[in-house]
Amino acid sequence: MKSTKCRKNLKDFLASLRFNSKKGQGMSLNVIIIAALALVVLVVLIVIFTQQSTKFGVKVGEETKTELAKMRIFYGQCQPGKAFEDRFTSDYESATSAEDKDVAESNFRSEIDRCKEFTSDKDSCESNSGCIWS
């Protein structure tokens, strides 16, 4: 009988621990504060990187315009048309390495040189060459 009573008491004790103990079931205030701070830091980092990526795109566009302006120095009276400039701009902006940028510049320089060959008169410049007379 004593053994049965001990078992019952032990069983009741274990059941009370299992059902009545709330320890570890909720988050402490420290965990909530740390999670909130981590979330704020994450949002700030996302905002910073988003702004920087926008600035990067603008700077690439400015660099391309600068390169195009430098290339225009070599123009003669017969010069590449808008389509050639647009192609250069597109190729230069999409270049992923310095070699790709050099290729875009080289292609555009050869187009400038090709147009310079038609400097004798306006008609030869603009007829089927894609160049324009200035």
Short mmCIF file of C-alpha atoms in Angstrom, two decimals:
data_model
loop_
_atom_site.label_atom_id
_atom_site.label_comp_id
_atom_site.label_asym_id
_atom_site.label_seq_id
_atom_site.Cartn_x
_atom_site.Cartn_y
_atom_site.Cartn_z
CA MET A 1 0.00 0.00 0.00
CA LYS A 2 2.87 2.32 0.77
CA SER A 3 4.38 1.59 -2.62
CA THR A 4 1.10 2.35 -4.37
CA LYS A 5 0.77 5.60 -2.46
CA CYS A 6 4.35 6.60 -3.38
CA ARG A 7 3.71 5.84 -7.01
CA LYS A 8 0.52 7.86 -6.98
CA ASN A 9 2.28 10.79 -5.29
CA LEU A 10 5.16 10.60 -7.77
CA LYS A 11 2.73 10.40 -10.67
CA ASP A 12 0.78 13.41 -9.37
CA PHE A 13 4.00 15.35 -8.85
CA LEU A 14 5.25 14.68 -12.37
CA ALA A 15 1.86 15.59 -13.83
CA SER A 16 1.83 18.86 -11.91
CA LEU A 17 5.30 19.69 -13.20
CA ARG A 18 4.27 18.96 -16.74
CA PHE A 19 0.98 20.91 -16.75
CA ASN A 20 1.51 23.67 -14.20
CA SER A 21 5.03 24.78 -15.05
CA LYS A 22 5.07 27.78 -17.36
CA LYS A 23 8.85 28.13 -17.30
CA GLY A 24 10.46 28.32 -20.74
CA GLN A 25 7.16 28.62 -22.56
CA GLY A 26 7.30 32.36 -23.17
CA MET A 27 9.98 34.73 -24.42
CA SER A 28 11.74 36.88 -21.91
CA LEU A 29 11.78 40.64 -22.25
CA ASN A 30 15.49 40.55 -23.14
CA VAL A 31 14.86 38.27 -26.11
CA ILE A 32 12.06 40.51 -27.37
CA ILE A 33 14.25 43.64 -27.09
CA ILE A 34 17.18 41.97 -28.88
CA ALA A 35 14.89 40.74 -31.67
CA ALA A 36 13.43 44.24 -32.10
CA LEU A 37 16.91 45.79 -32.27
CA ALA A 38 18.02 43.20 -34.81
CA LEU A 39 14.98 43.98 -36.94
CA VAL A 40 15.72 47.73 -36.82
CA VAL A 41 19.35 47.13 -37.82
CA LEU A 42 18.23 44.90 -40.69
CA VAL A 43 15.82 47.55 -41.99
CA VAL A 44 18.52 50.24 -41.79
CA LEU A 45 20.97 48.05 -43.72
CA ILE A 46 18.39 47.37 -46.43
CA VAL A 47 17.71 51.10 -46.82
CA ILE A 48 21.43 51.91 -47.03
CA PHE A 49 22.15 49.25 -49.66
CA THR A 50 19.12 50.26 -51.71
CA GLN A 51 20.25 53.89 -51.79
CA GLN A 52 23.81 52.92 -52.68
CA SER A 53 22.69 50.71 -55.55
CA THR A 54 20.64 53.59 -56.95
CA LYS A 55 23.63 55.91 -56.72
CA PHE A 56 25.77 53.28 -58.46
CA GLY A 57 23.41 53.17 -61.44
CA VAL A 58 23.48 56.95 -61.72
CA LYS A 59 27.28 57.02 -61.58
CA VAL A 60 27.57 54.41 -64.33
CA GLY A 61 25.33 56.57 -66.52
CA GLU A 62 27.46 59.64 -65.79
CA GLU A 63 30.64 57.74 -66.63
CA THR A 64 29.15 56.67 -69.96
CA LYS A 65 28.16 60.25 -70.81
CA THR A 66 31.69 61.40 -69.96
CA GLU A 67 33.22 58.75 -72.22
CA LEU A 68 30.87 59.72 -75.05
CA ALA A 69 31.85 63.38 -74.63
CA LYS A 70 35.53 62.40 -74.80
CA MET A 71 34.89 60.43 -77.98
CA ARG A 72 33.06 63.37 -79.58
CA ILE A 73 36.32 65.33 -79.45
CA PHE A 74 37.59 63.13 -82.29
CA TYR A 75 34.59 63.80 -84.54
CA GLY A 76 35.18 65.52 -87.85
CA GLN A 77 32.57 67.15 -90.06
CA CYS A 78 31.19 63.71 -90.90
CA GLN A 79 30.37 62.01 -87.62
CA PRO A 80 28.57 58.91 -86.36
CA GLY A 81 24.80 59.23 -86.13
CA LYS A 82 22.60 58.92 -83.05
CA ALA A 83 22.16 55.17 -83.56
CA PHE A 84 25.93 54.60 -83.26
CA GLU A 85 26.12 56.77 -80.15
CA ASP A 86 23.20 54.90 -78.60
CA ARG A 87 24.86 51.56 -79.37
CA PHE A 88 28.09 52.78 -77.75
CA THR A 89 26.18 53.98 -74.69
CA SER A 90 24.38 50.66 -74.38
CA ASP A 91 27.55 48.58 -74.87
CA TYR A 92 29.54 50.71 -72.42
CA GLU A 93 26.89 50.60 -69.69
CA SER A 94 26.42 46.85 -70.03
CA ALA A 95 30.17 46.15 -69.93
CA THR A 96 31.07 44.01 -66.95
CA SER A 97 34.85 44.38 -67.14
CA ALA A 98 37.47 46.88 -68.25
CA GLU A 99 38.11 44.73 -71.33
CA ASP A 100 34.45 44.98 -72.35
CA LYS A 101 34.60 48.77 -71.96
CA ASP A 102 37.75 48.86 -74.09
CA VAL A 103 35.98 46.83 -76.79
CA ALA A 104 33.03 49.25 -76.77
CA GLU A 105 35.40 52.22 -77.04
CA SER A 106 37.40 50.57 -79.82
CA ASN A 107 34.28 49.77 -81.82
CA PHE A 108 33.06 53.34 -81.51
CA ARG A 109 36.48 54.76 -82.44
CA SER A 110 36.50 52.63 -85.58
CA GLU A 111 33.05 54.01 -86.41
CA ILE A 112 34.37 57.56 -85.92
CA ASP A 113 37.31 56.78 -88.21
CA ARG A 114 34.97 55.27 -90.82
CA CYS A 115 32.86 58.42 -90.83
CA LYS A 116 35.99 60.59 -91.15
CA GLU A 117 36.68 58.89 -94.48
CA PHE A 118 33.57 60.61 -95.89
CA THR A 119 34.72 64.17 -95.20
CA SER A 120 34.84 65.20 -98.85
CA ASP A 121 31.22 66.40 -98.96
CA LYS A 122 27.86 66.15 -97.25
CA ASP A 123 26.31 63.80 -99.80
CA SER A 124 29.01 61.16 -99.51
CA CYS A 125 28.84 61.43 -95.71
CA GLU A 126 25.13 60.92 -95.36
CA SER A 127 24.48 58.47 -98.20
CA ASN A 128 24.11 54.95 -96.80
CA SER A 129 26.90 55.37 -94.27
CA GLY A 130 24.89 55.99 -91.11
CA CYS A 131 26.95 59.10 -90.54
CA ILE A 132 25.68 62.67 -90.35
CA TRP A 133 27.19 65.95 -91.53
CA SER A 134 27.71 68.69 -88.98
#
